[in-house]
PDB file of C-alpha atoms in Angstrom:
ATOM      1  CA  MET A   2      -6.897  -1.701  21.206  1.00  0.00           C
ATOM      2  CA  SER A   3      -6.376   1.921  18.623  1.00  0.00           C
ATOM      3  CA  CYS A   4      -3.875   3.950  19.801  1.00  0.00           C
ATOM      4  CA  LYS A   5      -5.333   7.876  19.185  1.00  0.00           C
ATOM      5  CA  ILE A   6      -2.881  10.997  19.923  1.00  0.00           C
ATOM      6  CA  SER A   7      -3.656  14.683  19.495  1.00  0.00           C
ATOM      7  CA  LEU A   8      -0.605  17.033  18.891  1.00  0.00           C
ATOM      8  CA  ASN A   9      -1.150  20.556  20.305  1.00  0.00           C
ATOM      9  CA  ASP A  10       2.437  21.476  20.242  1.00  0.00           C
ATOM     10  CA  LYS A  11       3.685  24.243  18.111  1.00  0.00           C
ATOM     11  CA  PHE A  12       5.534  22.378  15.560  1.00  0.00           C
ATOM     12  CA  PHE A  13       4.226  18.798  14.936  1.00  0.00           C
ATOM     13  CA  ALA A  14       0.314  19.948  15.308  1.00  0.00           C
ATOM     14  CA  PRO A  15       0.674  22.266  12.018  1.00  0.00           C
ATOM     15  CA  ARG A  16       2.501  19.565  10.182  1.00  0.00           C
ATOM     16  CA  GLN A  17       0.007  17.105  11.058  1.00  0.00           C
ATOM     17  CA  LYS A  18      -3.072  19.817  10.140  1.00  0.00           C
ATOM     18  CA  GLY A  19      -1.271  20.573   6.771  1.00  0.00           C
ATOM     19  CA  ASN A  20      -0.720  16.563   5.805  1.00  0.00           C
ATOM     20  CA  LEU A  21      -4.909  16.152   6.881  1.00  0.00           C
ATOM     21  CA  SER A  22      -6.042  19.536   4.598  1.00  0.00           C
ATOM     22  CA  SER A  23      -2.958  19.262   2.075  1.00  0.00           C
ATOM     23  CA  THR A  24      -0.574  16.350   1.708  1.00  0.00           C
ATOM     24  CA  ILE A  25      -2.697  13.545   1.901  1.00  0.00           C
ATOM     25  CA  PRO A  26      -5.430  14.861  -0.328  1.00  0.00           C
ATOM     26  CA  SER A  27      -3.261  15.626  -2.890  1.00  0.00           C
ATOM     27  CA  ALA A  28      -1.456  12.340  -3.059  1.00  0.00           C
ATOM     28  CA  LEU A  29      -4.705  10.501  -2.971  1.00  0.00           C
ATOM     29  CA  ALA A  30      -5.671  12.284  -5.717  1.00  0.00           C
ATOM     30  CA  ARG A  31      -2.415  11.616  -7.498  1.00  0.00           C
ATOM     31  CA  CYS A  32      -2.310   8.333  -7.268  1.00  0.00           C
ATOM     32  CA  LYS A  33      -5.842   8.308  -8.639  1.00  0.00           C
ATOM     33  CA  GLU A  34      -4.852  10.295 -11.430  1.00  0.00           C
ATOM     34  CA  THR A  35      -1.668   8.243 -12.714  1.00  0.00           C
ATOM     35  CA  GLY A  36      -4.008   5.131 -12.401  1.00  0.00           C
ATOM     36  CA  ARG A  37      -1.737   3.809  -8.783  1.00  0.00           C
ATOM     37  CA  LEU A  38      -5.035   2.994  -7.456  1.00  0.00           C
ATOM     38  CA  ASP A  39      -6.726   1.287 -10.194  1.00  0.00           C
ATOM     39  CA  ALA A  40      -3.603  -0.926 -10.195  1.00  0.00           C
ATOM     40  CA  PHE A  41      -5.403  -2.619  -7.272  1.00  0.00           C
ATOM     41  CA  LYS A  42      -8.490  -3.954  -9.561  1.00  0.00           C
ATOM     42  CA  LEU A  43      -5.744  -6.155 -11.673  1.00  0.00           C
ATOM     43  CA  GLN A  44      -7.542  -5.134 -14.964  1.00  0.00           C
ATOM     44  CA  TRP A  45      -4.647  -4.149 -17.015  1.00  0.00           C
ATOM     45  CA  LYS A  46      -4.167  -5.892 -20.371  1.00  0.00           C
ATOM     46  CA  GLU A  47      -1.515  -6.414 -22.969  1.00  0.00           C
ATOM     47  CA  GLY A  48      -2.488  -3.752 -26.105  1.00  0.00           C
ATOM     48  CA  SER A  49      -4.174  -1.592 -23.383  1.00  0.00           C
ATOM     49  CA  SER A  50      -3.968   2.032 -23.900  1.00  0.00           C
ATOM     50  CA  GLU A  51      -3.628   2.627 -20.106  1.00  0.00           C
ATOM     51  CA  VAL A  52       0.012   2.610 -18.767  1.00  0.00           C
ATOM     52  CA  CYS A  53       0.998  -0.936 -17.677  1.00  0.00           C
ATOM     53  CA  PRO A  54       1.707   0.149 -13.314  1.00  0.00           C
ATOM     54  CA  HIS A  55       4.921   0.210 -12.825  1.00  0.00           C
ATOM     55  CA  ILE A  56       7.051  -1.771 -10.424  1.00  0.00           C
ATOM     56  CA  TYR A  57       7.211   0.740  -7.934  1.00  0.00           C
ATOM     57  CA  TRP A  58       3.460   1.891  -7.981  1.00  0.00           C
ATOM     58  CA  ASP A  59       1.933  -0.462  -4.426  1.00  0.00           C
ATOM     59  CA  SER A  60       4.725   0.899  -2.830  1.00  0.00           C
ATOM     60  CA  ASP A  61       3.677   4.642  -3.571  1.00  0.00           C
ATOM     61  CA  VAL A  62      -0.049   3.927  -2.438  1.00  0.00           C
ATOM     62  CA  ALA A  63       1.386   2.225   0.847  1.00  0.00           C
ATOM     63  CA  LYS A  64       3.455   5.412   1.754  1.00  0.00           C
ATOM     64  CA  VAL A  65       0.267   7.294   1.375  1.00  0.00           C
ATOM     65  CA  MET A  66      -1.690   4.880   3.396  1.00  0.00           C
ATOM     66  CA  GLU A  67       0.721   4.666   6.039  1.00  0.00           C
ATOM     67  CA  GLY A  68      -0.055   8.777   6.413  1.00  0.00           C
ATOM     68  CA  MET A  69      -3.475   8.092   6.553  1.00  0.00           C
ATOM     69  CA  ALA A  70      -3.096   5.976   9.309  1.00  0.00           C
ATOM     70  CA  TYR A  71      -1.154   8.197  11.450  1.00  0.00           C
ATOM     71  CA  VAL A  72      -3.842  10.611  10.743  1.00  0.00           C
ATOM     72  CA  TYR A  73      -7.044   8.290  11.246  1.00  0.00           C
ATOM     73  CA  ASN A  74      -8.497   9.716  14.308  1.00  0.00           C
ATOM     74  CA  GLU A  75      -8.297  12.935  13.495  1.00  0.00           C
ATOM     75  CA  ALA A  76     -10.427  13.085  10.400  1.00  0.00           C
ATOM     76  CA  PRO A  77     -13.547  10.458   9.890  1.00  0.00           C
ATOM     77  CA  GLU A  78     -13.258  11.007   6.226  1.00  0.00           C
ATOM     78  CA  ILE A  79      -9.653  10.296   5.821  1.00  0.00           C
ATOM     79  CA  GLY A  80     -10.308   7.382   8.263  1.00  0.00           C
ATOM     80  CA  LYS A  81     -13.249   5.858   5.653  1.00  0.00           C
ATOM     81  CA  LYS A  82     -10.862   6.232   2.439  1.00  0.00           C
ATOM     82  CA  LEU A  83      -8.618   4.417   4.114  1.00  0.00           C
ATOM     83  CA  GLU A  84     -10.519   1.570   5.355  1.00  0.00           C
ATOM     84  CA  GLU A  85     -11.571   1.297   1.083  1.00  0.00           C
ATOM     85  CA  LEU A  86      -8.239   1.540   0.200  1.00  0.00           C
ATOM     86  CA  VAL A  87      -7.174  -1.442   2.449  1.00  0.00           C
ATOM     87  CA  GLU A  88     -10.317  -3.397   1.226  1.00  0.00           C
ATOM     88  CA  LEU A  89      -9.207  -2.499  -2.605  1.00  0.00           C
ATOM     89  CA  VAL A  90      -4.953  -3.893  -1.768  1.00  0.00           C
ATOM     90  CA  ILE A  91      -6.312  -6.537   0.038  1.00  0.00           C
ATOM     91  CA  SER A  92      -8.140  -7.640  -3.011  1.00  0.00           C
ATOM     92  CA  ALA A  93      -5.582  -7.814  -5.361  1.00  0.00           C
ATOM     93  CA  GLN A  94      -3.418 -10.303  -3.623  1.00  0.00           C
ATOM     94  CA  GLN A  95      -3.225 -13.738  -4.940  1.00  0.00           C
ATOM     95  CA  GLU A  96      -4.028 -17.038  -4.411  1.00  0.00           C
ATOM     96  CA  ASP A  97      -1.092 -17.676  -2.629  1.00  0.00           C
ATOM     97  CA  GLY A  98      -0.044 -14.909  -0.879  1.00  0.00           C
ATOM     98  CA  TYR A  99       1.798 -13.011  -3.825  1.00  0.00           C
ATOM     99  CA  LEU A 100       0.993  -8.770  -4.382  1.00  0.00           C
ATOM    100  CA  ASN A 101       2.565  -6.648  -6.803  1.00  0.00           C
ATOM    101  CA  THR A 102       0.174  -5.144  -9.474  1.00  0.00           C
ATOM    102  CA  HIS A 103       2.925  -4.760 -12.267  1.00  0.00           C
ATOM    103  CA  PHE A 104       4.012  -8.102 -11.580  1.00  0.00           C
ATOM    104  CA  THR A 105       0.353  -9.927 -11.214  1.00  0.00           C
ATOM    105  CA  VAL A 106      -0.572  -8.280 -14.729  1.00  0.00           C
ATOM    106  CA  CYS A 107       2.221  -7.343 -16.799  1.00  0.00           C
ATOM    107  CA  ASP A 108       5.298  -8.963 -16.521  1.00  0.00           C
ATOM    108  CA  GLN A 109       3.887 -12.566 -14.856  1.00  0.00           C
ATOM    109  CA  ASP A 110       7.290 -14.806 -15.722  1.00  0.00           C
ATOM    110  CA  LYS A 111       9.115 -12.512 -14.342  1.00  0.00           C
ATOM    111  CA  ARG A 112       8.507 -12.615 -10.724  1.00  0.00           C
ATOM    112  CA  TRP A 113      11.381 -12.941  -8.139  1.00  0.00           C
ATOM    113  CA  THR A 114      13.828 -12.787 -11.124  1.00  0.00           C
ATOM    114  CA  ASN A 115      15.648  -9.118  -9.610  1.00  0.00           C
ATOM    115  CA  LEU A 116      15.044  -8.646  -6.340  1.00  0.00           C
ATOM    116  CA  PHE A 117      17.644  -5.790  -6.574  1.00  0.00           C
ATOM    117  CA  ASN A 118      16.113  -3.727  -9.406  1.00  0.00           C
ATOM    118  CA  CYS A 119      12.628  -4.742  -9.238  1.00  0.00           C
ATOM    119  CA  HIS A 120      11.116  -3.401  -6.030  1.00  0.00           C
ATOM    120  CA  GLU A 121       9.061  -6.347  -5.226  1.00  0.00           C
ATOM    121  CA  LEU A 122      10.221  -6.548  -1.929  1.00  0.00           C
ATOM    122  CA  TYR A 123      10.162  -2.643  -1.232  1.00  0.00           C
ATOM    123  CA  CYS A 124       6.442  -2.586  -1.923  1.00  0.00           C
ATOM    124  CA  ALA A 125       5.991  -5.445   0.813  1.00  0.00           C
ATOM    125  CA  GLY A 126       7.857  -3.844   2.901  1.00  0.00           C
ATOM    126  CA  HIS A 127       5.786  -0.251   2.779  1.00  0.00           C
ATOM    127  CA  LEU A 128       2.677  -2.496   2.386  1.00  0.00           C
ATOM    128  CA  ILE A 129       3.505  -3.731   5.982  1.00  0.00           C
ATOM    129  CA  GLU A 130       4.011  -0.648   7.179  1.00  0.00           C
ATOM    130  CA  ALA A 131       1.203   0.425   6.326  1.00  0.00           C
ATOM    131  CA  ALA A 132      -0.714  -2.257   7.790  1.00  0.00           C
ATOM    132  CA  VAL A 133       1.339  -2.160  11.126  1.00  0.00           C
ATOM    133  CA  ALA A 134      -0.003   1.828  10.801  1.00  0.00           C
ATOM    134  CA  HIS A 135      -3.387   0.835  10.470  1.00  0.00           C
ATOM    135  CA  PHE A 136      -3.604  -1.661  13.081  1.00  0.00           C
ATOM    136  CA  ASN A 137      -2.208   0.347  15.586  1.00  0.00           C
ATOM    137  CA  ALA A 138      -4.851   3.616  14.223  1.00  0.00           C
ATOM    138  CA  THR A 139      -7.360   0.854  14.748  1.00  0.00           C
ATOM    139  CA  GLY A 140      -7.301  -2.064  16.329  1.00  0.00           C
ATOM    140  CA  LYS A 141      -8.130  -3.761  13.282  1.00  0.00           C
ATOM    141  CA  ARG A 142      -6.109  -6.930  12.087  1.00  0.00           C
ATOM    142  CA  ASN A 143      -7.708  -7.334   8.609  1.00  0.00           C
ATOM    143  CA  PHE A 144      -4.840  -5.508   7.083  1.00  0.00           C
ATOM    144  CA  LEU A 145      -2.494  -7.514   9.557  1.00  0.00           C
ATOM    145  CA  THR A 146      -3.807 -10.190   8.216  1.00  0.00           C
ATOM    146  CA  PHE A 147      -3.886 -10.235   4.776  1.00  0.00           C
ATOM    147  CA  PHE A 148      -0.029  -9.252   4.993  1.00  0.00           C
ATOM    148  CA  LYS A 149       0.903 -12.304   6.992  1.00  0.00           C
ATOM    149  CA  LYS A 150      -0.043 -14.134   4.248  1.00  0.00           C
ATOM    150  CA  ASN A 151       1.862 -12.450   2.250  1.00  0.00           C
ATOM    151  CA  THR A 152       4.455 -12.398   4.314  1.00  0.00           C
ATOM    152  CA  ASP A 153       4.796 -16.026   4.712  1.00  0.00           C
ATOM    153  CA  PHE A 154       4.961 -16.250   0.981  1.00  0.00           C
ATOM    154  CA  VAL A 155       7.666 -13.901   0.592  1.00  0.00           C
ATOM    155  CA  ILE A 156       9.953 -16.519   3.151  1.00  0.00           C
ATOM    156  CA  PHE A 157       8.574 -19.768   1.326  1.00  0.00           C
ATOM    157  CA  LYS A 158       9.688 -18.635  -1.902  1.00  0.00           C
ATOM    158  CA  LEU A 159      13.045 -16.593  -1.209  1.00  0.00           C
ATOM    159  CA  PHE A 160      14.072 -19.018   1.769  1.00  0.00           C
ATOM    160  CA  SER A 161      12.873 -22.345   0.663  1.00  0.00           C
TER     161      SER A 161
END
């Protein structure tokens, strides 16, 4: 079951229109030009001329995806792009459920070594919020199912 809300008031409706016309396209362009989207392809290699994905990049993409989910039913082109991003993020998940582009390609041996400063749980939290927003907008469970595997991994890893 999807949730479709149309705003027609004088306060929120203009902000939603601004998100559709400016904020989301601008944020997506910035994520693309800085390598945040390509980070989910997991192609970075040591010695590469590309910048290693930063520890917080996953959360930046997740925040944009969450915003896209909130306007999903108002703009088919944004909905289509969101579905592409969902598939891209899902493709980066490791077999055990782990997902963080930085620690997958840059510092594999430092996973879970600094929960206070290294954003692993922060990024996971934002991706979970994006998955819930996606489900609420579309009724599709693919992103939620994906993040259940990630959440199970986190709980097992941290609390076992």
